[in-house]
XYZ file of C-alpha atoms in Angstrom:
295
model
C -44.292 47.253 -24.843
C -44.306 43.859 -23.114
C -47.617 42.023 -23.397
C -49.072 39.947 -20.575
C -48.463 36.817 -22.670
C -44.785 37.722 -22.815
C -44.743 38.217 -19.042
C -46.146 34.711 -18.571
C -43.644 33.240 -21.022
C -40.756 35.078 -19.385
C -41.749 33.655 -16.005
C -41.953 30.146 -17.474
C -38.456 30.606 -18.923
C -37.082 31.591 -15.506
C -37.757 28.179 -13.963
C -35.096 25.519 -13.407
C -35.771 22.042 -14.835
C -34.107 18.718 -14.144
C -33.436 16.343 -17.045
C -36.663 14.364 -16.677
C -38.930 17.409 -16.606
C -36.858 19.097 -19.317
C -37.664 16.190 -21.642
C -41.411 16.703 -21.215
C -41.084 20.475 -21.385
C -39.219 20.106 -24.682
C -41.961 17.873 -26.066
C -44.517 20.540 -25.197
C -42.464 23.235 -26.916
C -41.982 21.350 -30.176
C -45.395 19.653 -30.209
C -46.811 21.891 -32.947
C -43.859 24.133 -33.819
C -41.027 21.899 -35.044
C -39.883 22.274 -38.666
C -37.708 19.808 -40.570
C -34.616 21.352 -42.173
C -33.417 18.097 -43.749
C -33.231 14.414 -42.861
C -31.069 15.126 -39.826
C -31.860 18.576 -38.438
C -34.913 20.357 -37.079
C -35.674 24.054 -36.736
C -37.590 26.030 -34.114
C -38.555 29.686 -34.591
C -39.958 32.160 -32.066
C -40.592 35.896 -31.822
C -39.865 35.762 -28.083
C -36.078 35.864 -27.421
C -36.270 34.328 -23.922
C -38.127 31.339 -25.375
C -35.372 30.540 -27.862
C -32.662 31.038 -25.211
C -34.514 28.703 -22.831
C -34.870 26.119 -25.605
C -31.110 26.249 -26.144
C -30.512 25.645 -22.412
C -32.839 22.630 -22.478
C -31.154 21.146 -25.538
C -27.740 21.538 -23.897
C -29.062 19.968 -20.673
C -30.335 16.980 -22.683
C -27.051 16.685 -24.625
C -28.593 17.434 -28.008
C -26.550 18.629 -30.967
C -26.844 22.300 -31.932
C -26.033 23.100 -35.547
C -25.439 26.806 -34.974
C -26.027 29.709 -32.655
C -29.384 31.484 -32.417
C -30.127 33.350 -35.645
C -31.975 36.659 -35.500
C -33.913 38.083 -38.447
C -35.832 41.346 -38.682
C -38.588 41.520 -41.256
C -38.966 44.981 -42.737
C -42.689 45.076 -43.293
C -45.793 46.480 -41.629
C -45.497 44.101 -38.676
C -41.732 44.636 -38.279
C -41.349 41.180 -36.770
C -38.213 40.001 -35.021
C -37.694 36.245 -35.298
C -35.193 33.974 -33.593
C -34.283 30.550 -34.967
C -32.374 27.594 -33.575
C -31.384 24.553 -35.662
C -30.571 21.313 -33.870
C -30.585 17.531 -34.092
C -32.944 15.660 -31.765
C -32.450 12.159 -30.445
C -35.644 10.318 -31.433
C -35.832 8.632 -28.012
C -36.685 12.013 -26.494
C -39.921 12.045 -28.463
C -41.284 8.729 -27.166
C -43.662 9.675 -24.360
C -45.902 7.134 -22.669
C -49.101 8.905 -21.621
C -49.863 6.155 -19.109
C -46.662 6.836 -17.160
C -46.915 10.630 -17.017
C -46.803 12.072 -13.505
C -48.359 15.424 -12.660
C -44.978 17.153 -12.564
C -44.151 15.982 -16.087
C -47.594 16.984 -17.361
C -47.175 20.452 -15.898
C -43.802 20.696 -17.618
C -45.355 19.560 -20.917
C -48.110 22.176 -20.761
C -45.622 24.867 -19.716
C -43.610 24.135 -22.848
C -46.780 23.982 -24.921
C -47.958 27.416 -23.736
C -44.514 28.826 -24.457
C -44.927 27.816 -28.117
C -48.636 28.054 -28.919
C -50.139 29.970 -25.984
C -51.555 33.468 -25.802
C -53.178 35.352 -22.919
C -54.804 38.742 -23.286
C -54.256 41.350 -20.613
C -56.940 41.366 -17.935
C -57.958 44.903 -18.843
C -59.003 43.711 -22.296
C -62.759 43.636 -22.758
C -62.651 40.100 -24.136
C -59.920 38.597 -21.955
C -59.116 34.962 -22.702
C -56.393 32.326 -22.794
C -55.844 30.359 -25.976
C -53.679 27.582 -27.407
C -53.290 27.878 -31.192
C -52.501 24.834 -33.376
C -51.850 24.266 -37.066
C -52.696 20.562 -36.920
C -56.238 19.330 -36.197
C -55.109 15.914 -34.948
C -52.763 17.521 -32.418
C -55.398 19.891 -31.068
C -57.641 16.919 -30.271
C -54.773 15.076 -28.575
C -54.118 18.102 -26.364
C -57.819 18.556 -25.650
C -58.065 14.936 -24.456
C -54.995 15.414 -22.263
C -56.475 18.589 -20.765
C -59.733 16.810 -19.947
C -57.847 13.931 -18.319
C -56.191 16.453 -16.016
C -59.284 18.349 -14.929
C -59.422 21.112 -17.535
C -62.820 20.292 -19.007
C -63.898 23.737 -20.183
C -61.552 24.548 -23.055
C -63.626 25.388 -26.144
C -62.478 24.603 -29.683
C -62.878 27.028 -32.578
C -61.227 27.479 -35.974
C -59.825 30.783 -37.232
C -57.788 31.416 -40.394
C -56.948 27.723 -40.844
C -55.888 27.445 -37.199
C -57.404 25.288 -34.462
C -57.789 27.126 -31.174
C -58.523 25.868 -27.667
C -59.552 28.754 -25.425
C -60.718 29.632 -21.919
C -62.721 32.716 -20.958
C -63.653 32.202 -17.300
C -61.243 34.032 -15.038
C -60.906 31.325 -12.373
C -60.167 28.683 -15.001
C -57.441 30.904 -16.482
C -55.984 31.423 -12.995
C -55.997 27.644 -12.394
C -54.205 27.015 -15.692
C -51.524 29.626 -14.923
C -50.895 27.866 -11.611
C -50.741 24.500 -13.404
C -47.932 25.695 -15.701
C -46.044 27.175 -12.714
C -46.569 30.830 -13.711
C -47.412 31.791 -10.136
C -46.332 35.453 -10.220
C -48.533 36.095 -13.250
C -51.301 34.075 -11.644
C -51.271 36.356 -8.574
C -51.178 39.427 -10.813
C -54.165 38.125 -12.775
C -55.966 37.324 -9.526
C -55.323 40.841 -8.193
C -56.645 42.333 -11.436
C -59.752 40.189 -11.116
C -60.337 41.391 -7.558
C -59.898 45.036 -8.547
C -62.289 44.614 -11.448
C -64.941 43.150 -9.161
C -64.490 46.024 -6.738
C -64.771 48.612 -9.498
C -67.991 46.988 -10.675
C -69.387 47.232 -7.163
C -68.433 50.902 -7.070
C -70.241 51.489 -10.336
C -73.331 49.707 -9.058
C -73.465 51.025 -5.515
C -71.245 54.134 -5.571
C -69.869 52.850 -2.295
C -66.845 54.905 -1.240
C -65.641 52.164 1.108
C -64.996 49.891 -1.866
C -62.908 52.600 -3.524
C -60.871 52.839 -0.331
C -60.472 49.062 -0.305
C -59.037 49.180 -3.827
C -56.538 51.803 -2.648
C -55.679 49.584 0.331
C -54.934 46.640 -1.983
C -52.641 48.783 -4.121
C -50.893 50.211 -1.046
C -50.407 46.757 0.486
C -48.914 45.391 -2.742
C -46.392 48.248 -2.590
C -45.592 48.101 1.138
C -45.123 44.360 1.716
C -41.900 43.920 -0.323
C -40.558 47.142 1.207
C -41.195 45.879 4.751
C -39.605 42.522 3.898
C -36.400 44.282 2.848
C -36.409 46.462 5.994
C -36.961 43.488 8.332
C -34.147 41.522 6.677
C -31.666 44.383 7.143
C -29.445 44.231 10.248
C -30.344 47.815 11.231
C -33.962 46.758 11.775
C -33.146 45.685 15.342
C -32.315 49.317 16.147
C -35.903 50.410 15.494
C -38.380 51.091 18.298
C -40.478 48.126 19.553
C -43.740 49.621 18.247
C -42.376 50.036 14.721
C -40.966 46.494 14.757
C -44.319 45.131 15.931
C -46.044 47.116 13.198
C -43.759 45.569 10.552
C -44.242 41.998 11.777
C -48.002 42.470 12.138
C -48.258 43.916 8.635
C -46.306 40.997 7.154
C -48.542 38.502 8.953
C -51.683 40.398 7.886
C -50.811 41.822 4.450
C -54.385 42.713 3.496
C -55.235 44.475 6.777
C -56.446 48.079 6.607
C -55.137 50.808 8.921
C -58.117 50.336 11.250
C -57.575 46.576 11.383
C -53.855 47.025 12.048
C -54.629 49.468 14.862
C -56.894 46.871 16.499
C -54.283 44.113 16.135
C -51.554 46.266 17.688
C -53.885 47.311 20.524
C -54.283 43.614 21.395
C -50.484 43.427 21.608
C -50.451 46.291 24.113
C -49.628 49.155 21.736
C -51.917 52.152 21.372
C -51.627 53.742 17.935
C -54.152 55.553 15.762
C -54.790 55.266 12.032
C -52.903 58.559 11.636
C -49.903 57.113 13.448
C -49.955 54.040 11.214
C -50.161 56.233 8.126
C -46.989 57.920 9.387
C -45.342 54.482 9.681
C -46.315 53.736 6.091
C -44.401 56.848 5.038
C -41.483 55.803 7.249
C -41.381 52.409 5.505
C -41.082 54.107 2.112
C -38.312 56.392 3.407
C -36.306 53.520 4.927
C -36.774 51.450 1.782
C -35.351 54.244 -0.396
C -32.360 54.550 1.952
C -31.676 50.807 1.742
C -32.035 50.809 -2.040
C -29.481 53.591 -2.325
């Protein structure tokens, strides 16, 4: 089962970096994870395969020497861990970073690489949801904490656990802001949606208000319909649809959170008379057309 942390890391690994940002991303990755093999070579190990593949791409982009291909080991114990290792030789000039010259884009790359190596984020459904950065070196955790504060992240707390130094966030909005900062926007929106649903559920529990339950269903339905409508609109056969259905699609895309009642009002202003029942029928039509296009 893929954890939410792995989803975030997979999204980070899907980005495209130029050489300058790749240098800072690499420094974030190896900041607290690099191991010396001998006087010439270094080793990096991860349990996340996309992380090690992305590291290899960065090293190739920066013209660094790879000693071998990615090595995979499977520990036969209670944890049954899979580990992936890459051994390489780094040019020492890549490791000389001047904090005074860092631009926001490079800092975001650095923290993206850092989260890839030492970050963890619990799923939003967890009772004690939090984001944490886990370090083995006390000096390095303080360096990162200072850098976070300089860039507006003032609320990371520091704790120690099992000889590790951990910077963590618990407030949802601060976690959302950090996900945006490291360019994990898809996961940020997912986390934001989960936060909204959780707030709505709490209101239901407190007020037993059926309208809030319906609003939660509307959010889920909208999240399903919008990508379907986008595919339908982009297909050449869309122009063959009736004007009312085309107006419905465009109006829905421009107002993705609108309920059936709100959509009915918006279409009425455009000169179309259609009831909530009629719009519900169009929702079903969207799903049918989407399946046809997918096949």
